[in-house]
mmCIF file of C-alpha atoms and ligand atoms in Angstrom:
data_model
loop_
_atom_site.group_PDB
_atom_site.id
_atom_site.type_symbol
_atom_site.label_atom_id
_atom_site.label_comp_id
_atom_site.label_asym_id
_atom_site.label_seq_id
_atom_site.Cartn_x
_atom_site.Cartn_y
_atom_site.Cartn_z
ATOM 1 C CA MET A 1 0.058 -0.454 0.144
ATOM 2 C CA ARG A 2 1.420 3.378 -1.210
ATOM 3 C CA ILE A 3 -0.225 6.222 0.845
ATOM 4 C CA GLY A 4 -0.190 10.432 -0.650
ATOM 5 C CA ALA A 5 -3.218 13.540 -1.442
ATOM 6 C CA HIS A 6 -4.353 15.111 -3.633
ATOM 7 C CA ILE A 7 -1.965 18.246 -3.627
ATOM 8 C CA SER A 8 -2.466 21.196 -6.253
ATOM 9 C CA ILE A 9 0.002 22.364 -9.338
ATOM 10 C CA ALA A 10 0.279 26.083 -8.264
ATOM 11 C CA GLY A 11 3.756 27.591 -10.029
ATOM 12 C CA GLY A 12 3.620 24.478 -12.504
ATOM 13 C CA VAL A 13 3.430 21.201 -12.471
ATOM 14 C CA ALA A 14 7.282 20.738 -11.023
ATOM 15 C CA LYS A 15 5.859 21.921 -8.029
ATOM 16 C CA ALA A 16 3.922 19.453 -6.504
ATOM 17 C CA VAL A 17 6.470 16.596 -6.164
ATOM 18 C CA ASP A 18 8.169 18.794 -3.681
ATOM 19 C CA ARG A 19 4.832 19.365 -2.097
ATOM 20 C CA ALA A 20 4.366 15.999 -1.790
ATOM 21 C CA LYS A 21 7.361 15.000 -0.569
ATOM 22 C CA ALA A 22 7.182 17.791 2.487
ATOM 23 C CA ALA A 23 4.116 16.723 3.263
ATOM 24 C CA GLY A 24 5.011 12.679 2.928
ATOM 25 C CA CYS A 25 3.427 11.343 0.114
ATOM 26 C CA GLU A 26 4.578 8.138 -1.856
ATOM 27 C CA SER A 27 2.551 8.435 -4.254
ATOM 28 C CA VAL A 28 0.497 12.207 -5.912
ATOM 29 C CA GLN A 29 -2.854 12.566 -7.934
ATOM 30 C CA ILE A 30 -2.783 16.611 -9.719
ATOM 31 C CA PHE A 31 -5.061 17.985 -11.771
ATOM 32 C CA SER A 32 -3.241 18.159 -15.282
ATOM 33 C CA GLY A 33 -4.839 21.696 -15.710
ATOM 34 C CA ASN A 34 -7.310 23.751 -15.438
ATOM 35 C CA PRO A 35 -9.633 21.889 -13.106
ATOM 36 C CA ARG A 36 -13.230 24.016 -13.692
ATOM 37 C CA GLY A 37 -12.191 26.059 -17.504
ATOM 38 C CA TRP A 38 -13.266 24.147 -20.968
ATOM 39 C CA LYS A 39 -9.958 26.231 -22.335
ATOM 40 C CA ILE A 40 -7.302 23.613 -23.515
ATOM 41 C CA VAL A 41 -4.013 24.715 -22.775
ATOM 42 C CA PRO A 42 -1.098 23.332 -24.318
ATOM 43 C CA PHE A 43 1.646 21.252 -23.916
ATOM 44 C CA ASP A 44 4.225 21.972 -21.201
ATOM 45 C CA GLU A 45 6.802 19.362 -22.000
ATOM 46 C CA ALA A 46 9.252 20.848 -20.908
ATOM 47 C CA GLY A 47 7.280 21.071 -17.868
ATOM 48 C CA ALA A 48 5.936 17.509 -17.628
ATOM 49 C CA ALA A 49 9.870 15.741 -18.250
ATOM 50 C CA GLU A 50 10.715 17.405 -14.586
ATOM 51 C CA PHE A 51 7.974 16.398 -12.904
ATOM 52 C CA ARG A 52 8.535 13.280 -14.142
ATOM 53 C CA ARG A 53 12.789 12.767 -13.537
ATOM 54 C CA ARG A 54 10.744 14.658 -10.053
ATOM 55 C CA CYS A 55 9.026 12.286 -8.829
ATOM 56 C CA ARG A 56 11.340 9.718 -9.986
ATOM 57 C CA GLU A 57 14.252 11.061 -7.610
ATOM 58 C CA GLU A 58 11.620 11.350 -4.922
ATOM 59 C CA GLU A 59 10.630 7.756 -5.771
ATOM 60 C CA ILE A 60 6.769 9.078 -5.385
ATOM 61 C CA TYR A 61 4.468 6.565 -7.446
ATOM 62 C CA PRO A 62 2.078 5.745 -8.905
ATOM 63 C CA VAL A 63 0.918 8.598 -10.109
ATOM 64 C CA PHE A 64 -2.509 9.739 -11.358
ATOM 65 C CA ILE A 65 -4.338 12.788 -12.697
ATOM 66 C CA HIS A 66 -8.162 14.079 -12.052
ATOM 67 C CA SER A 67 -9.885 15.196 -14.738
ATOM 68 C CA PRO A 68 -11.928 19.002 -14.678
ATOM 69 C CA TYR A 69 -15.159 18.663 -13.043
ATOM 70 C CA LEU A 70 -16.293 19.941 -16.248
ATOM 71 C CA ILE A 71 -16.174 16.668 -18.079
ATOM 72 C CA ASN A 72 -19.480 14.709 -19.152
ATOM 73 C CA LEU A 73 -19.429 11.547 -20.591
ATOM 74 C CA SER A 74 -22.983 10.908 -20.313
ATOM 75 C CA ALA A 75 -23.952 14.994 -21.518
ATOM 76 C CA ALA A 76 -27.378 15.234 -22.780
ATOM 77 C CA ASP A 77 -26.158 18.371 -24.064
ATOM 78 C CA PRO A 78 -24.144 17.495 -27.942
ATOM 79 C CA GLU A 79 -22.243 21.120 -27.393
ATOM 80 C CA ILE A 80 -21.669 19.637 -23.696
ATOM 81 C CA TYR A 81 -20.836 16.106 -24.716
ATOM 82 C CA GLU A 82 -18.563 16.988 -27.438
ATOM 83 C CA LYS A 83 -16.440 20.399 -25.168
ATOM 84 C CA SER A 84 -15.574 16.877 -22.375
ATOM 85 C CA LEU A 85 -15.100 14.562 -25.192
ATOM 86 C CA ALA A 86 -12.444 17.720 -26.249
ATOM 87 C CA ALA A 87 -11.287 17.715 -22.929
ATOM 88 C CA PHE A 88 -10.607 13.787 -22.437
ATOM 89 C CA ARG A 89 -9.006 13.462 -25.302
ATOM 90 C CA ASN A 90 -6.559 16.085 -24.741
ATOM 91 C CA ASP A 91 -6.343 15.387 -20.616
ATOM 92 C CA LEU A 92 -5.117 11.597 -21.611
ATOM 93 C CA GLU A 93 -2.836 12.801 -24.478
ATOM 94 C CA ARG A 94 -1.198 15.159 -21.543
ATOM 95 C CA SER A 95 -1.383 12.047 -17.970
ATOM 96 C CA ASP A 96 0.928 10.061 -20.850
ATOM 97 C CA LEU A 97 3.027 13.000 -21.027
ATOM 98 C CA LEU A 98 3.190 13.262 -17.731
ATOM 99 C CA GLY A 99 3.970 9.227 -17.120
ATOM 100 C CA ALA A 100 0.933 8.822 -14.750
ATOM 101 C CA ASP A 101 -0.556 5.133 -14.002
ATOM 102 C CA GLY A 102 -3.697 6.424 -13.830
ATOM 103 C CA PHE A 103 -6.761 9.282 -15.395
ATOM 104 C CA VAL A 104 -9.820 9.032 -12.296
ATOM 105 C CA ILE A 105 -13.102 10.258 -13.895
ATOM 106 C CA HIS A 106 -16.320 10.511 -12.390
ATOM 107 C CA VAL A 107 -18.696 8.160 -13.954
ATOM 108 C CA GLY A 108 -21.542 11.851 -15.684
ATOM 109 C CA TYR A 109 -24.586 12.395 -15.351
ATOM 110 C CA HIS A 110 -27.251 11.740 -16.771
ATOM 111 C CA ARG A 111 -29.795 15.286 -16.026
ATOM 112 C CA GLY A 112 -32.818 12.939 -17.231
ATOM 113 C CA GLU A 113 -32.630 11.354 -19.900
ATOM 114 C CA GLY A 114 -32.439 7.892 -18.064
ATOM 115 C CA THR A 115 -29.406 5.919 -16.535
ATOM 116 C CA ALA A 116 -29.340 3.007 -19.593
ATOM 117 C CA ALA A 117 -28.907 6.058 -21.873
ATOM 118 C CA GLY A 118 -26.462 7.532 -19.610
ATOM 119 C CA MET A 119 -24.619 4.514 -19.621
ATOM 120 C CA GLU A 120 -24.323 3.941 -23.072
ATOM 121 C CA LYS A 121 -23.567 6.843 -23.613
ATOM 122 C CA MET A 122 -20.195 7.218 -21.327
ATOM 123 C CA ALA A 123 -20.435 3.674 -22.621
ATOM 124 C CA ALA A 124 -19.958 4.442 -25.411
ATOM 125 C CA SER A 125 -17.675 7.698 -25.044
ATOM 126 C CA LEU A 126 -15.288 5.697 -23.605
ATOM 127 C CA ARG A 127 -14.718 2.919 -26.831
ATOM 128 C CA GLU A 128 -14.337 5.899 -28.901
ATOM 129 C CA THR A 129 -11.645 7.865 -27.005
ATOM 130 C CA LEU A 130 -8.986 4.837 -26.837
ATOM 131 C CA ASP A 131 -10.635 4.559 -30.207
ATOM 132 C CA ALA A 132 -8.885 6.703 -31.930
ATOM 133 C CA LEU A 133 -5.780 6.632 -28.830
ATOM 134 C CA PRO A 134 -4.549 2.757 -29.698
ATOM 135 C CA ASP A 135 -1.571 3.741 -28.398
ATOM 136 C CA LEU A 136 -2.650 5.294 -24.184
ATOM 137 C CA LYS A 137 -0.600 4.389 -21.818
ATOM 138 C CA THR A 138 -3.046 5.253 -18.702
ATOM 139 C CA GLU A 139 -6.286 3.185 -17.644
ATOM 140 C CA ILE A 140 -8.701 5.001 -17.147
ATOM 141 C CA LEU A 141 -9.926 5.014 -14.089
ATOM 142 C CA LEU A 142 -13.848 5.688 -13.068
ATOM 143 C CA GLU A 143 -14.230 6.359 -10.080
ATOM 144 C CA ASN A 144 -17.688 5.957 -8.125
ATOM 145 C CA THR A 145 -20.014 9.323 -6.442
ATOM 146 C CA ALA A 146 -21.863 10.910 -3.758
ATOM 147 C CA SER A 147 -25.572 9.605 -5.402
ATOM 148 C CA ALA A 148 -26.718 13.155 -5.837
ATOM 149 C CA GLY A 149 -29.469 14.462 -8.679
ATOM 150 C CA SER A 150 -29.169 11.901 -11.803
ATOM 151 C CA SER A 151 -25.576 10.303 -11.114
ATOM 152 C CA LEU A 152 -24.976 7.755 -12.526
ATOM 153 C CA GLY A 153 -22.181 6.338 -10.919
ATOM 154 C CA HIS A 154 -22.902 5.410 -7.067
ATOM 155 C CA ARG A 155 -24.162 1.946 -8.373
ATOM 156 C CA PHE A 156 -20.767 -0.976 -8.170
ATOM 157 C CA GLU A 157 -23.055 -2.196 -10.808
ATOM 158 C CA ASN A 158 -23.377 0.851 -13.164
ATOM 159 C CA ILE A 159 -19.907 1.116 -12.916
ATOM 160 C CA ALA A 160 -19.830 -2.582 -14.151
ATOM 161 C CA GLU A 161 -21.958 -2.474 -16.894
ATOM 162 C CA ILE A 162 -20.550 1.088 -18.522
ATOM 163 C CA ILE A 163 -17.146 -1.070 -18.445
ATOM 164 C CA ASP A 164 -19.154 -3.391 -20.409
ATOM 165 C CA ARG A 165 -20.114 -1.607 -22.762
ATOM 166 C CA ALA A 166 -17.120 0.158 -22.675
ATOM 167 C CA GLY A 167 -15.005 -3.596 -24.138
ATOM 168 C CA ALA A 168 -11.510 -1.983 -23.451
ATOM 169 C CA GLY A 169 -10.282 -4.673 -20.805
ATOM 170 C CA GLU A 170 -7.613 -3.717 -19.741
ATOM 171 C CA LYS A 171 -7.563 -0.328 -20.183
ATOM 172 C CA LEU A 172 -10.735 0.335 -17.789
ATOM 173 C CA GLY A 173 -9.707 0.330 -13.838
ATOM 174 C CA PHE A 174 -11.812 1.481 -11.068
ATOM 175 C CA CYS A 175 -11.499 4.323 -8.622
ATOM 176 C CA PHE A 176 -12.591 3.786 -5.105
ATOM 177 C CA ASP A 177 -14.287 6.325 -3.600
ATOM 178 C CA THR A 178 -14.661 6.154 0.626
ATOM 179 C CA CYS A 179 -16.369 8.731 0.873
ATOM 180 C CA HIS A 180 -18.992 8.214 -1.718
ATOM 181 C CA ALA A 181 -19.297 4.840 -0.677
ATOM 182 C CA PHE A 182 -20.452 5.545 2.369
ATOM 183 C CA VAL A 183 -23.295 8.964 1.309
ATOM 184 C CA SER A 184 -24.180 5.969 -1.114
ATOM 185 C CA GLY A 185 -25.124 3.597 1.814
ATOM 186 C CA TYR A 186 -22.188 1.560 1.495
ATOM 187 C CA ASP A 187 -21.797 0.414 4.884
ATOM 188 C CA ILE A 188 -18.269 0.743 5.176
ATOM 189 C CA SER A 189 -17.704 1.975 8.972
ATOM 190 C CA SER A 190 -18.449 -1.485 9.754
ATOM 191 C CA ALA A 191 -16.395 -5.210 10.023
ATOM 192 C CA ALA A 192 -18.996 -6.873 8.360
ATOM 193 C CA GLY A 193 -20.277 -3.754 5.576
ATOM 194 C CA LEU A 194 -17.022 -4.213 4.526
ATOM 195 C CA ASP A 195 -16.791 -6.222 3.640
ATOM 196 C CA GLY A 196 -19.936 -7.613 0.929
ATOM 197 C CA THR A 197 -18.842 -3.661 0.317
ATOM 198 C CA LEU A 198 -15.251 -5.411 -0.780
ATOM 199 C CA GLU A 199 -17.265 -8.761 -1.757
ATOM 200 C CA GLU A 200 -19.322 -6.739 -3.872
ATOM 201 C CA ILE A 201 -16.822 -4.848 -6.202
ATOM 202 C CA ASP A 202 -14.776 -7.784 -7.097
ATOM 203 C CA ARG A 203 -18.460 -9.492 -7.865
ATOM 204 C CA LEU A 204 -19.022 -6.982 -9.825
ATOM 205 C CA ILE A 205 -15.694 -5.400 -11.750
ATOM 206 C CA GLY A 206 -12.969 -7.566 -10.317
ATOM 207 C CA LEU A 207 -10.800 -5.722 -7.628
ATOM 208 C CA ASP A 208 -7.913 -6.512 -9.852
ATOM 209 C CA ARG A 209 -9.780 -3.330 -11.444
ATOM 210 C CA LEU A 210 -9.471 -1.520 -8.017
ATOM 211 C CA LYS A 211 -6.133 0.456 -9.154
ATOM 212 C CA ILE A 212 -6.488 3.358 -6.060
ATOM 213 C CA VAL A 213 -9.017 4.046 -3.398
ATOM 214 C CA HIS A 214 -9.887 8.221 -2.745
ATOM 215 C CA PHE A 215 -9.175 7.646 0.751
ATOM 216 C CA ASN A 216 -11.444 10.376 2.249
ATOM 217 C CA ASP A 217 -12.996 10.551 5.356
ATOM 218 C CA SER A 218 -17.328 11.488 5.246
ATOM 219 C CA LYS A 219 -18.886 14.695 7.021
ATOM 220 C CA TYR A 220 -22.509 13.300 6.444
ATOM 221 C CA GLY A 221 -24.040 9.877 7.328
ATOM 222 C CA LEU A 222 -24.212 6.725 5.532
ATOM 223 C CA GLY A 223 -26.367 7.627 2.954
ATOM 224 C CA SER A 224 -27.057 11.107 2.930
ATOM 225 C CA ARG A 225 -26.505 11.776 -0.262
ATOM 226 C CA ARG A 226 -24.272 14.167 -0.143
ATOM 227 C CA ASP A 227 -20.818 14.891 -0.926
ATOM 228 C CA ARG A 228 -18.364 16.170 1.588
ATOM 229 C CA HIS A 229 -15.181 15.206 2.513
ATOM 230 C CA GLU A 230 -13.671 15.631 6.387
ATOM 231 C CA HIS A 231 -10.234 14.205 7.732
ATOM 232 C CA ILE A 232 -9.192 10.946 9.089
ATOM 233 C CA GLY A 233 -10.797 9.752 11.922
ATOM 234 C CA GLU A 234 -12.696 12.946 12.427
ATOM 235 C CA GLY A 235 -16.379 12.410 9.879
ATOM 236 C CA MET A 236 -18.508 9.388 10.132
ATOM 237 C CA ILE A 237 -16.652 6.298 9.419
ATOM 238 C CA GLY A 238 -14.287 7.335 11.922
ATOM 239 C CA ARG A 239 -11.072 5.684 13.091
ATOM 240 C CA ALA A 240 -11.293 2.975 13.732
ATOM 241 C CA GLY A 241 -13.630 2.332 10.597
ATOM 242 C CA LEU A 242 -11.189 3.921 8.485
ATOM 243 C CA ARG A 243 -7.989 2.186 9.770
ATOM 244 C CA ARG A 244 -9.991 -1.677 9.067
ATOM 245 C CA ILE A 245 -10.973 -0.185 5.446
ATOM 246 C CA ALA A 246 -6.591 0.699 5.311
ATOM 247 C CA ARG A 247 -5.067 -2.751 6.934
ATOM 248 C CA HIS A 248 -8.190 -4.940 5.043
ATOM 249 C CA PRO A 249 -5.908 -7.840 2.912
ATOM 250 C CA ALA A 250 -8.101 -6.965 -0.116
ATOM 251 C CA LEU A 251 -6.931 -3.461 0.045
ATOM 252 C CA ARG A 252 -3.079 -4.424 1.077
ATOM 253 C CA GLU A 253 -1.124 -3.528 -2.574
ATOM 254 C CA LYS A 254 -3.273 -0.383 -3.945
ATOM 255 C CA ALA A 255 -2.554 3.418 -3.758
ATOM 256 C CA PHE A 256 -4.048 4.854 -0.851
ATOM 257 C CA ILE A 257 -5.050 8.622 -2.277
ATOM 258 C CA LEU A 258 -6.190 11.210 0.267
ATOM 259 C CA GLU A 259 -8.702 13.967 -0.829
ATOM 260 C CA THR A 260 -9.467 15.387 2.924
ATOM 261 C CA PRO A 261 -9.726 18.866 3.503
ATOM 262 C CA LYS A 262 -6.769 21.789 3.477
ATOM 263 C CA ARG A 263 -7.051 24.624 6.053
ATOM 264 C CA THR A 264 -4.444 24.222 7.294
ATOM 265 C CA PRO A 265 -0.370 24.158 5.698
ATOM 266 C CA GLU A 266 -1.176 20.927 8.357
ATOM 267 C CA ASP A 267 -3.654 19.278 7.722
ATOM 268 C CA ASP A 268 -2.271 17.366 4.794
ATOM 269 C CA PRO A 269 1.257 15.478 7.069
ATOM 270 C CA ARG A 270 -1.466 15.046 9.667
ATOM 271 C CA ASN A 271 -3.693 12.456 8.133
ATOM 272 C CA ILE A 272 -0.771 11.011 6.237
ATOM 273 C CA ALA A 273 1.110 9.856 9.328
ATOM 274 C CA LEU A 274 -1.737 9.277 10.648
ATOM 275 C CA VAL A 275 -2.684 6.533 7.814
ATOM 276 C CA LYS A 276 0.494 5.762 7.315
ATOM 277 C CA SER A 277 -0.259 4.661 11.125
ATOM 278 C CA PHE A 278 -3.212 2.664 10.137
ATOM 279 C CA ARG A 279 -1.184 0.005 7.907
ATOM 280 C CA GLY A 280 0.805 -1.309 11.605
HETATM 281 ZN ZN1 LIG B 301 -12.919 11.374 -4.799
HETATM 282 ZN ZN1 LIG B 302 -16.520 13.766 -3.037
#
């Protein structure tokens, strides 16, 4: 198990490696560019090379890129769908340039079109993108989402069906967010609930596809459908529950990435040290 956090790229991607190292990270997740805008920024090849070199020097691996929030590969609106596809493809090319192992993307929202249509659209966009990028090295990792609104991605069976319909085999993996699962009704705070949830992931998606755990406590309760991450051990999953997840044999080889609040500069180092103490 390698432990890291989502780290800011302010001032250039290579700066993220210094910040990750200072916080105690062994692995890292970053945004590849502006997470909130549609504008496609040109590749900074020198910056990417520097990022790869610094990751090697500091032994930071695996490296994950998180997709911009605006991308919705299930969008019913053709303009948003086309913009999403273009941004997705560009970001995957950027991920390869950064030497990333995985690119994390939320399963989209159908906005009234219905779950089946939304899932088919997401699967089609994955097929189309992977066909267009036959040499892509970065693995696409579908993240389970909190079950707000017309979300498709809070149920493991929906994610399994999208992977199936996309027919892309080993190029698609799974990112398991603990906060999102908990607020969607999977009770991973108890021993029995955790075992049941991991069995369900294995049966529907396959634990071999699970490459990264977004390791977050939750401000709100089981099944609350409210997505607010909390510091490790200070939320509703709680310290004992999170410790049990970190020590679960099925997750021993996975990367754990924290997306916990950053209210002070001490927050990341403290949360990371606590998770390191869990693994014993
Ligand atoms: Zn997440
Ligand atoms: Zn979240």
